[in-house]
XYZ file of C-alpha atoms in Angstrom:
549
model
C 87.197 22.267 124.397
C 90.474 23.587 124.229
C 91.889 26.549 123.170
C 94.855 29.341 122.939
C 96.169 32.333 122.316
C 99.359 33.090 119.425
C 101.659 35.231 121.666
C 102.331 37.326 117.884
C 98.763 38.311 118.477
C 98.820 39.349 122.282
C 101.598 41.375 121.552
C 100.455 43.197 118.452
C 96.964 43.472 120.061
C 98.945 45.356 122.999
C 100.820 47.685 120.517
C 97.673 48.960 118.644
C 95.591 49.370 121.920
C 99.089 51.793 123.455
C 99.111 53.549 120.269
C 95.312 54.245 120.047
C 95.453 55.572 123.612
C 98.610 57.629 123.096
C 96.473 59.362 119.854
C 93.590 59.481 121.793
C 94.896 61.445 124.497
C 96.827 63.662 122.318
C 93.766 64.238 119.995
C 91.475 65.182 123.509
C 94.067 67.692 124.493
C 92.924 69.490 121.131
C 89.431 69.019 122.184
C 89.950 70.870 125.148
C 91.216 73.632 123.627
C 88.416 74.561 121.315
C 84.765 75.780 121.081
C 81.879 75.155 118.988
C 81.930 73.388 115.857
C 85.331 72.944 115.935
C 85.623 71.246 119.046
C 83.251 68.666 118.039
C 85.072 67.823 115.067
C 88.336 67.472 117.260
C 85.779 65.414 119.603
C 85.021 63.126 117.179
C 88.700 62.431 115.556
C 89.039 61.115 119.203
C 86.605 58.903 119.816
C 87.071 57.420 116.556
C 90.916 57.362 117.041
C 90.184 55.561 120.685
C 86.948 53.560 119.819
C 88.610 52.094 116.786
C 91.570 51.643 118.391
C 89.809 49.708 120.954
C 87.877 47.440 118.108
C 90.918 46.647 116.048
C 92.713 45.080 119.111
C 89.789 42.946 119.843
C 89.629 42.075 116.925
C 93.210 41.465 116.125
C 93.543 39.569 119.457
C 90.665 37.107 117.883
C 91.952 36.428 115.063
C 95.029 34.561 117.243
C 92.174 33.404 118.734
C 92.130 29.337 117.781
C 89.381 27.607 119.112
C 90.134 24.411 117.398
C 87.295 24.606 115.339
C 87.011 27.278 111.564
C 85.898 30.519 112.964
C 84.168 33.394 110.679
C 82.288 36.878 111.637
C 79.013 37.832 110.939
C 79.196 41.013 109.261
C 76.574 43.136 110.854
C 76.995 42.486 114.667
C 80.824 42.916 113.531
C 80.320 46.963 112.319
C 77.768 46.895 115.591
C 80.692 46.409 117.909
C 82.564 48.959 116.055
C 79.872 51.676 116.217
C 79.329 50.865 120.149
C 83.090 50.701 120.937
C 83.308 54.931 118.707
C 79.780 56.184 120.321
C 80.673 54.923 123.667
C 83.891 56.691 123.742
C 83.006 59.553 121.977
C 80.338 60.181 125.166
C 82.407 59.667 127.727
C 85.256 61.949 126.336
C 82.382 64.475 125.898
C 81.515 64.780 129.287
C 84.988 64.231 130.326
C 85.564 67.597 128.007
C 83.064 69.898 129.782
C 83.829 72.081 132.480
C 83.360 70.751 136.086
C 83.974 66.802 135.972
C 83.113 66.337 139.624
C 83.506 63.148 141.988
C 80.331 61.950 140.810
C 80.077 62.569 136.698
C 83.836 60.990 136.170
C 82.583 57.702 137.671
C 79.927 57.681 135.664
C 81.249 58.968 132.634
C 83.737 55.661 133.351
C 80.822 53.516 133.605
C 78.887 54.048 130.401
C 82.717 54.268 128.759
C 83.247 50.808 130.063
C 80.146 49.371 129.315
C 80.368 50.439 125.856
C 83.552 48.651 125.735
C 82.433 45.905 127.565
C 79.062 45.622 124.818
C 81.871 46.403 121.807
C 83.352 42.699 123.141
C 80.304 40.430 123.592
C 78.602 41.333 120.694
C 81.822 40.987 118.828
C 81.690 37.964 120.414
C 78.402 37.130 119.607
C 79.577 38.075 115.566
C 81.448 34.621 115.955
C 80.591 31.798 114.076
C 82.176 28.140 114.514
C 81.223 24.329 114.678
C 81.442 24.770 118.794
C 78.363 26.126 121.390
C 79.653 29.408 123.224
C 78.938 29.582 126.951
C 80.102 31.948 129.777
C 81.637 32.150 133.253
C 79.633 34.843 135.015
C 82.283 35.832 137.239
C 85.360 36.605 134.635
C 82.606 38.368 132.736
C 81.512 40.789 135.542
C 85.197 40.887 136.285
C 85.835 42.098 132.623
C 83.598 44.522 132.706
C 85.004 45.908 135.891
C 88.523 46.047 134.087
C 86.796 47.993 131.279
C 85.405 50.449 133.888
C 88.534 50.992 135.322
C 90.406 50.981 131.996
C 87.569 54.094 131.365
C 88.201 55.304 134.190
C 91.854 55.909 134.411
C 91.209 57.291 130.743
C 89.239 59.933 131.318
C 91.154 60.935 134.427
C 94.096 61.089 132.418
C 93.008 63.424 129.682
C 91.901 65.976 132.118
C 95.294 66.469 133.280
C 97.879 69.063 131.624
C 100.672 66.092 131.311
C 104.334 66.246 129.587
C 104.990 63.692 126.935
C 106.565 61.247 129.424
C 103.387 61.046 131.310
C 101.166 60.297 128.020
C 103.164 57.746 127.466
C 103.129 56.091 130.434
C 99.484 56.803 130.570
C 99.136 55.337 127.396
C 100.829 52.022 128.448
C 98.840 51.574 131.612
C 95.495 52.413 129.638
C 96.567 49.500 126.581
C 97.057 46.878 129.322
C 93.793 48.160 130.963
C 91.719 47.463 127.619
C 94.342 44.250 126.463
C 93.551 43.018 130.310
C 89.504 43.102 130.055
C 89.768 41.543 126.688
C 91.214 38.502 127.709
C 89.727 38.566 130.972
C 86.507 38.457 128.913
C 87.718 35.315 126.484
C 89.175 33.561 129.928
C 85.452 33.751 130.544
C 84.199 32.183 126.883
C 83.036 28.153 127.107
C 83.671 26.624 124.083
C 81.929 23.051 123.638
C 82.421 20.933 120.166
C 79.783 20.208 118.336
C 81.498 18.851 114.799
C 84.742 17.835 113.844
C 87.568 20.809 113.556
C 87.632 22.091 110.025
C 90.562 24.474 108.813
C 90.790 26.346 105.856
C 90.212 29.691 105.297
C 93.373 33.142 105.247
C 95.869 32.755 107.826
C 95.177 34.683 111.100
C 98.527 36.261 111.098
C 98.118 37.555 107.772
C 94.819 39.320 108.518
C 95.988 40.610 111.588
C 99.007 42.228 110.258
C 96.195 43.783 107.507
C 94.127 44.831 110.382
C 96.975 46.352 111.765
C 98.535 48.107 109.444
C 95.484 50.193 108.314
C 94.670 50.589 111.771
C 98.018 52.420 111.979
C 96.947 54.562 109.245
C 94.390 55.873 110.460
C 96.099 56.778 113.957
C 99.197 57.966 112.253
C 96.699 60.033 109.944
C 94.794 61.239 112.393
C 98.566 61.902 114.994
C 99.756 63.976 112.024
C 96.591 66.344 112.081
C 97.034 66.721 115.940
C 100.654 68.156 114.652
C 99.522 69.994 112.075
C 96.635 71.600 113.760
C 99.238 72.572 116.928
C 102.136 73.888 114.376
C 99.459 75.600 112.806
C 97.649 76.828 116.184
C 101.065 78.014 116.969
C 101.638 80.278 113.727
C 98.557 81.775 114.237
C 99.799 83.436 118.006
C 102.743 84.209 115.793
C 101.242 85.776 113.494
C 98.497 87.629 115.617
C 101.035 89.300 117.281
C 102.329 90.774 114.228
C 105.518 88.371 113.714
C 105.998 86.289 111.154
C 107.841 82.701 111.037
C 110.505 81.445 108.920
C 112.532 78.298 108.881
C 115.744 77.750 106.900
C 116.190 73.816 105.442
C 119.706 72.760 105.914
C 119.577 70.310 103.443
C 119.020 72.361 100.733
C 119.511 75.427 101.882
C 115.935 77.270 101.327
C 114.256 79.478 103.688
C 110.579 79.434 104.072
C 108.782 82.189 105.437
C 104.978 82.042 107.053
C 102.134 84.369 105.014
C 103.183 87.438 108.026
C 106.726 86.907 106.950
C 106.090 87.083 103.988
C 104.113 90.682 103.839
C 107.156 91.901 106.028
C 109.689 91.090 103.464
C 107.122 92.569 100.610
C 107.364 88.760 98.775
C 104.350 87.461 97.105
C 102.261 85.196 99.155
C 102.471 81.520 98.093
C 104.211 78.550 99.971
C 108.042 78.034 97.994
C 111.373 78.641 99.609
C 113.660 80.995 98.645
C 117.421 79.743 98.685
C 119.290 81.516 101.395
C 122.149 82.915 99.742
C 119.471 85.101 97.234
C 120.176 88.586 98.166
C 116.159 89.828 97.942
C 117.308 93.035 96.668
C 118.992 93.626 100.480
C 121.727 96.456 100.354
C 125.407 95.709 100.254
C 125.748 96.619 103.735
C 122.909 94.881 104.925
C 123.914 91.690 103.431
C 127.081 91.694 104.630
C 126.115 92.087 108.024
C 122.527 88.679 107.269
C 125.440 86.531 106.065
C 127.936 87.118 109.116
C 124.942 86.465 111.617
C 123.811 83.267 109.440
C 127.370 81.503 109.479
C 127.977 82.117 113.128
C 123.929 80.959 113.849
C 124.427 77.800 111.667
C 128.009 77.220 113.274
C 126.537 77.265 117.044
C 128.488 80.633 118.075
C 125.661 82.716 118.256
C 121.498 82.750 117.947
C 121.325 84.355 114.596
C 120.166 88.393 115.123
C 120.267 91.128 113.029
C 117.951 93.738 111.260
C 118.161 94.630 107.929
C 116.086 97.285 105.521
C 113.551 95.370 102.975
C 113.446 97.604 100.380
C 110.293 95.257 98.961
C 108.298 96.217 101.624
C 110.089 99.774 102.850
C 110.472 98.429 105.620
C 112.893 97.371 108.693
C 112.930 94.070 110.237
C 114.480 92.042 113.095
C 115.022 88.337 112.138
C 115.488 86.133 114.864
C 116.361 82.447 115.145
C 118.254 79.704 116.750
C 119.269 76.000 115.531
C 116.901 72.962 115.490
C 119.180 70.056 116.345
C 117.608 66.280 116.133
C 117.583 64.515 120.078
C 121.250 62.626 118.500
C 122.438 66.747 118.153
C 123.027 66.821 114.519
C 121.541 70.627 113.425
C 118.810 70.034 110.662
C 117.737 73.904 110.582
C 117.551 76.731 111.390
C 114.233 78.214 112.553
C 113.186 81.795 114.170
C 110.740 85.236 113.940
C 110.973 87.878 111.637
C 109.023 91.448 113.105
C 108.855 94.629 111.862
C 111.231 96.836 113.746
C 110.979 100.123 111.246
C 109.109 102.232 113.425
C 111.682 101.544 116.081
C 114.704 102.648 114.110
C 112.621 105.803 112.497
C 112.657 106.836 116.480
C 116.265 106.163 117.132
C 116.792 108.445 113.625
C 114.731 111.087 115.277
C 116.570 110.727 118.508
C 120.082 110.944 116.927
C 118.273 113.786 114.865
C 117.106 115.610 117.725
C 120.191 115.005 119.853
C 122.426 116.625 116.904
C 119.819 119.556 116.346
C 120.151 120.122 120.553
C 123.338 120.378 120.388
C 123.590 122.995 117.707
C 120.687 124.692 119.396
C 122.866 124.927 122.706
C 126.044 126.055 120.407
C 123.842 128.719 118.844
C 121.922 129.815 122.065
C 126.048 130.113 123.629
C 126.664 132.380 120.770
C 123.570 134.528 120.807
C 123.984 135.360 124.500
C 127.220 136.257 124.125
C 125.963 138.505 121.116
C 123.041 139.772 123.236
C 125.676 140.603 126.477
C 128.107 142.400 124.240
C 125.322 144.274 122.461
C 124.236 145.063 126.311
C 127.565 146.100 127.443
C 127.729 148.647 124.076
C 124.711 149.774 124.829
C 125.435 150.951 128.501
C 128.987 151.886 127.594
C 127.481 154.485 125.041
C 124.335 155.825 126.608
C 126.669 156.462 130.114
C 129.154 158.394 128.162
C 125.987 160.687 126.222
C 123.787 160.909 129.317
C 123.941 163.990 131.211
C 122.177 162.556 134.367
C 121.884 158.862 136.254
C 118.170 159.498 135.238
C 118.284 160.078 131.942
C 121.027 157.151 131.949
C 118.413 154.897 133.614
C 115.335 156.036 131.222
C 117.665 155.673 128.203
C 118.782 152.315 128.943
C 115.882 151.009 130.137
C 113.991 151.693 126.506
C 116.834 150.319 124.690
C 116.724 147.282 126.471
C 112.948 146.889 125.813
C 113.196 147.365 122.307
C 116.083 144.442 122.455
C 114.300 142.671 124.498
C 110.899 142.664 122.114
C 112.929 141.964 119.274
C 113.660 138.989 120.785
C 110.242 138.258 121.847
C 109.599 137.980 118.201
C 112.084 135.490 117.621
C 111.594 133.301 120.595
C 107.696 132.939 118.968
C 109.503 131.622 115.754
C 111.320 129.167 117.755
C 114.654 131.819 116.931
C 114.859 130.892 113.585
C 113.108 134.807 111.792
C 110.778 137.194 112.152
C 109.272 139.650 109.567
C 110.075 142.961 108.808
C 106.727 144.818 109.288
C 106.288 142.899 112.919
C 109.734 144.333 113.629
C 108.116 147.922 112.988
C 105.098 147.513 114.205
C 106.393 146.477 117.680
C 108.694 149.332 117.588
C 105.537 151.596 116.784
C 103.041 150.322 119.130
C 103.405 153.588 121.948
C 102.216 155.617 119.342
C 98.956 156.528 117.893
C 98.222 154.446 114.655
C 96.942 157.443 112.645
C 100.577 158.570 113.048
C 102.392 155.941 111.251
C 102.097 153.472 107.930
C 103.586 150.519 107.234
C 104.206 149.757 103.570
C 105.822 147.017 102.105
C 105.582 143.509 100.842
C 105.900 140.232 103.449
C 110.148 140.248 104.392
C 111.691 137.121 106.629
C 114.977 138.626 108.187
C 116.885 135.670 109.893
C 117.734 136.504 113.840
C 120.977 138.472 113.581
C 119.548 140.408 110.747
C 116.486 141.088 112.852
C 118.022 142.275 115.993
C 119.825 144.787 114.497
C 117.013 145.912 112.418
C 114.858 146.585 115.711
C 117.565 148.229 117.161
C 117.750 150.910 114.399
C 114.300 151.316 114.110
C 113.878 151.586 117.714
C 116.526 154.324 117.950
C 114.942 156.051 114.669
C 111.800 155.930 116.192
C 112.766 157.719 119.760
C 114.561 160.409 117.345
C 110.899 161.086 115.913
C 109.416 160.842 119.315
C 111.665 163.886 120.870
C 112.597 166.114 117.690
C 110.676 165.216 115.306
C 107.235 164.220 113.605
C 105.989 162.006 116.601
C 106.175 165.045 118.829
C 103.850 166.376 117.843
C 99.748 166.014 117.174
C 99.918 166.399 113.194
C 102.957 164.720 112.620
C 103.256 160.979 111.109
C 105.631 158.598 109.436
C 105.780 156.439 106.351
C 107.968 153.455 106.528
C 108.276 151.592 103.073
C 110.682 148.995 101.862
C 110.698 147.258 98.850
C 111.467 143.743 97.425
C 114.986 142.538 96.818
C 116.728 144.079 93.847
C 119.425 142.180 91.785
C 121.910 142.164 94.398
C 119.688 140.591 96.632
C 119.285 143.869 99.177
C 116.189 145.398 100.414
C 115.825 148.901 100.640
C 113.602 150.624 103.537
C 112.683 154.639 103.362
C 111.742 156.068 106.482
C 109.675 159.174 106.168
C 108.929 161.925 108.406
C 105.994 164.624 107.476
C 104.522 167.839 109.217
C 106.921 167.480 112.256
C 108.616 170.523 113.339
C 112.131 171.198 111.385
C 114.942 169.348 111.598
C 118.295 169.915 111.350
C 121.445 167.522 111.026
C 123.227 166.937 114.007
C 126.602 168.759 114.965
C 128.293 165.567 116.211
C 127.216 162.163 115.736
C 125.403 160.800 118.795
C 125.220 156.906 120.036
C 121.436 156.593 117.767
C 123.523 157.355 114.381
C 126.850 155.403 115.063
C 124.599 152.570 116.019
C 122.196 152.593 113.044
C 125.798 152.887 110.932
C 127.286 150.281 112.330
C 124.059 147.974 112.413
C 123.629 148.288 108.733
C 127.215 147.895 107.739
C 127.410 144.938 109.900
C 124.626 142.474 110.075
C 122.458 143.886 107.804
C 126.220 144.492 105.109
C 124.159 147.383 103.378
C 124.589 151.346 103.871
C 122.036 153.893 105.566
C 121.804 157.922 103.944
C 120.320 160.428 106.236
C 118.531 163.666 104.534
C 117.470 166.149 107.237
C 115.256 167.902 105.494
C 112.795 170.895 106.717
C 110.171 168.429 106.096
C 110.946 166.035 108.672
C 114.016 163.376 108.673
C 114.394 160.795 105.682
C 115.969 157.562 106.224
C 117.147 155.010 103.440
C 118.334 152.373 104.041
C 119.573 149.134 102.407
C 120.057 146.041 103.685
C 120.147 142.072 103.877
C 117.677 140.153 105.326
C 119.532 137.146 105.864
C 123.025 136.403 106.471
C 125.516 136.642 103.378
């Protein structure tokens, strides 16, 4: 009995089977990627995407199938093929996804994929009614099975490889002639012999083969779209876990979109709407100037578009970064990038430039206080050589008025140089001497360091005074030091008292101890110092200024 082919049918048959394989693979490169649940859900979009894909070209290719004689399908060995053709796959691509697809598990894997396919055709087959007897050339049939085992075959090697898009697609193409080739291999098998006279009737072939088709298409075009989605959205999510967010700016109508990260950078509310580009999100004049010079040299090709700008939404900085999206003709349909939060970066370059300016007045201020320090030396040894009557008493003099410079400045190198108080100024000073012979009395005084060198200095020098003439040298003697809180015009005042020490009597000329406790107080500390040499012991008041004027 004679029979063709329509070459509308072969060819259509072809172009579902290339696009099914092309999905197929794409959908089992998601497969590969996942665990659990989820990877059996990806497992199954696959098989159904390649099983179905399989069907609907069988079946497509039968209904060009004219036999000369009305042809219908019986419905239930008709869903039977389709469930073998999605089962079969959906087997083989699970053992094809596990790990360790040896020499001998891919052949078989191949072999139950191909004999599914192989079943999926016969009893479709076998779903065929018409007036004529079906028989069968055993050879072509073994021989279609053996295409559909190889089809399987190059299948399954083909989704365990890491391939470009160019090699999908030509695996794709090999893979549709594969399954197209065992299908017809299979019908170049089929013995048709009349039984009645040829009856037509019935919808035209064409017409449901363009149906079958079409929603075939749907479903891989569906089920194509999800493989995108899921990888654009697999993609955000290493974004995103790295703590950058994504954004994408339309150039068709101008709105930016931001991901949910780049959105709690910016401080917007979460949701999915665009924002057009030229809103100024509450940026700062500045700032804005300096997004809107980076986006029209970005959108005009000069330059990747990079800046960072302060969100005062959020409080914080940010780095945007993009680039144009051009279509494969060149034409620039937008403009996509990162956005990361860069604020902790700039607060350390503001603490750098911070620090860098505070060293530098540190080093301006330590020049100044050495040269303070070396001139206070020099006066020092200048007017204890020209009052000594001996290189030993020279040496003993200047040794102790070094020491009480020097633990002045002990006490401001523990305050980092900025002040020291008042009563640990004193206290230092007091330390050789027996604590029943001295109290300290006053409330807690800051003196800034220039204020509180000279104030150790004097009571250093007042101090030695007691210690050779008067009520430190000697067993019963002792001294009060009090000072007081500022008074209106922001001076201290400090009375230093000497009791049951010998007597005293004021000097006959003024020695280097009172011109330097004069000068210290009418210099640093701008305030005056009265002496009262009294039969009592020495009182000392002084006023003064704790910090500079």
């Amino acid at each position: 009995m004679h029979s063709h082919h329509g070459h509308v049918f072969v060819l259509l048959s072809y172009a579902v089977a290339a696009f099914a394989a092309w999905t197929a693979l794409d959908l089992f490169g998601r497969v590969r990627d996942r665990d659990g649940g989820e990877r059996m859900r990806w497992l199954a979009v696959a098989a159904l995407a390649m099983g179905g894909g399989v069907w609907s070209m069988h079946f497509i290719a039968m209904l060009g199938f004219d036999p000369g004689a009305p042809v219908s399908y019986e419905p239930g060995l008709t869903a039977l093929s389709f469930l073998l053709a999605v089962i079969g796959t959906g087997a083989a691509f699970f053992a094809a996804s596990r790990p360790g697809l040896g020499l001998v598990r891919l052949p078989l894997s191949a072999v139950a994929m191909g004999g599914a396919i192989a079943a999926m055709h016969y009893v479709g087959m076998a779903a065929m009614r018409t007036t004529a007897t079906v028989g069968w050339k055993p050879p072509l049939v073994v021989l279609s099975v053996a295409i559909a085992i190889a089809a399987s075959f190059a299948a399954l090697w083909a989704s365990k490889r890491e391939t470009s898009a160019l090699w999908r697609l030509g695996a794709a193409a090999v893979l549709a002639g594969a399954v197209v080739g065992m299908h017809y291999a299979g019908m170049a098998a089929l013995v048709l012999a009349p039984t009645a006279a040829a009856a037509g009737g019935g919808a035209s072939p064409l017409a449901l083969a363009v149906g079958v088709a079409a929603v075939t298409a749907s479903i891989l075009f569906m089920a194509l779209g999800a493989s995108i989605a899921d990888q654009k959205s697999r993609l955000l999510d290493v974004i995103e876990a790295g703590g950058v967010g994504y954004w994408e700016l339309s150039l068709k109508d101008r709105t930016v979109r931001f991901s949910e990260r780049g959105r709690e950078l910016l401080g917007l509310p979460p949701g999915t709407g665009g924002y057009p580009v030229d809103d100024p999100q509450g940026l700062q004049a500045e700032d804005l100037a300096r997004r809107n010079a980076a986006l029209q040299r970005a959108l005009a090709g000069e330059a990747p578009y990079d800046v960072e700008y302060f969100f005062p939404a959020s409080g914080r900085w940010v780095q945007a970064y993009g680039s144009l999206v051009r279509t494969r003709s060149g034409r620039p349909f937008k403009l996509a990038g990162v956005v990361r939060d860069v604020t902790d970066r700039r607060r350390a370059f503001d603490e750098l430039e911070t620090s860098e300016r505070r060293q530098k007045l540190l080093i301006n201020e330590l020049n100044h206080r050495v040269k303070n320090t070396l001139a206070t030396v020099q006066s020092i040894a200048a007017l204890t050589a020209r009052r000594a009557t001996s290189v030993e008493e020279f040496g003993a003099q200047f040794q102790a008025r070094l020491m009480a410079l020097s633990e002045t400045h002990n006490l401001l190198t523990a305050q980092g140089w900025e002040q020291a108080t008042l009563r640990d100024l004193i206290a230092k000073e007091m330390r050789p001497y027996s604590p029943d012979q001295f109290r300290l009395q006053g409330p807690d005084v800051m003196m800034a360091a220039p204020q509180a060198l000279a104030m150790g200095m004097i009571i250093h020098e007042l101090a030695t005074n007691a210690a050779k003439h008067g009520a430190l040298s000697v067993d019963g003697g002792s001294v009060v030091v009090a000072w007081s809180e500022p008074g209106a015009d922001g001076r201290h005042s400090l009375d230093w008292i000497e009791r049951d020490g010998p007597a005293v009597s004021a000097p006959t000329r003024n020695g280097f101890g009172s011109r330097l406790i004069a000068t210290s107080v009418k210099g640093d500390l701008d305030g005056e110092a009265e002496m009262d040499w009294l039969k009592t012991g020495l009182h000392a008041r002084l006023t003064f200024r704790a910090a500079g004027r």
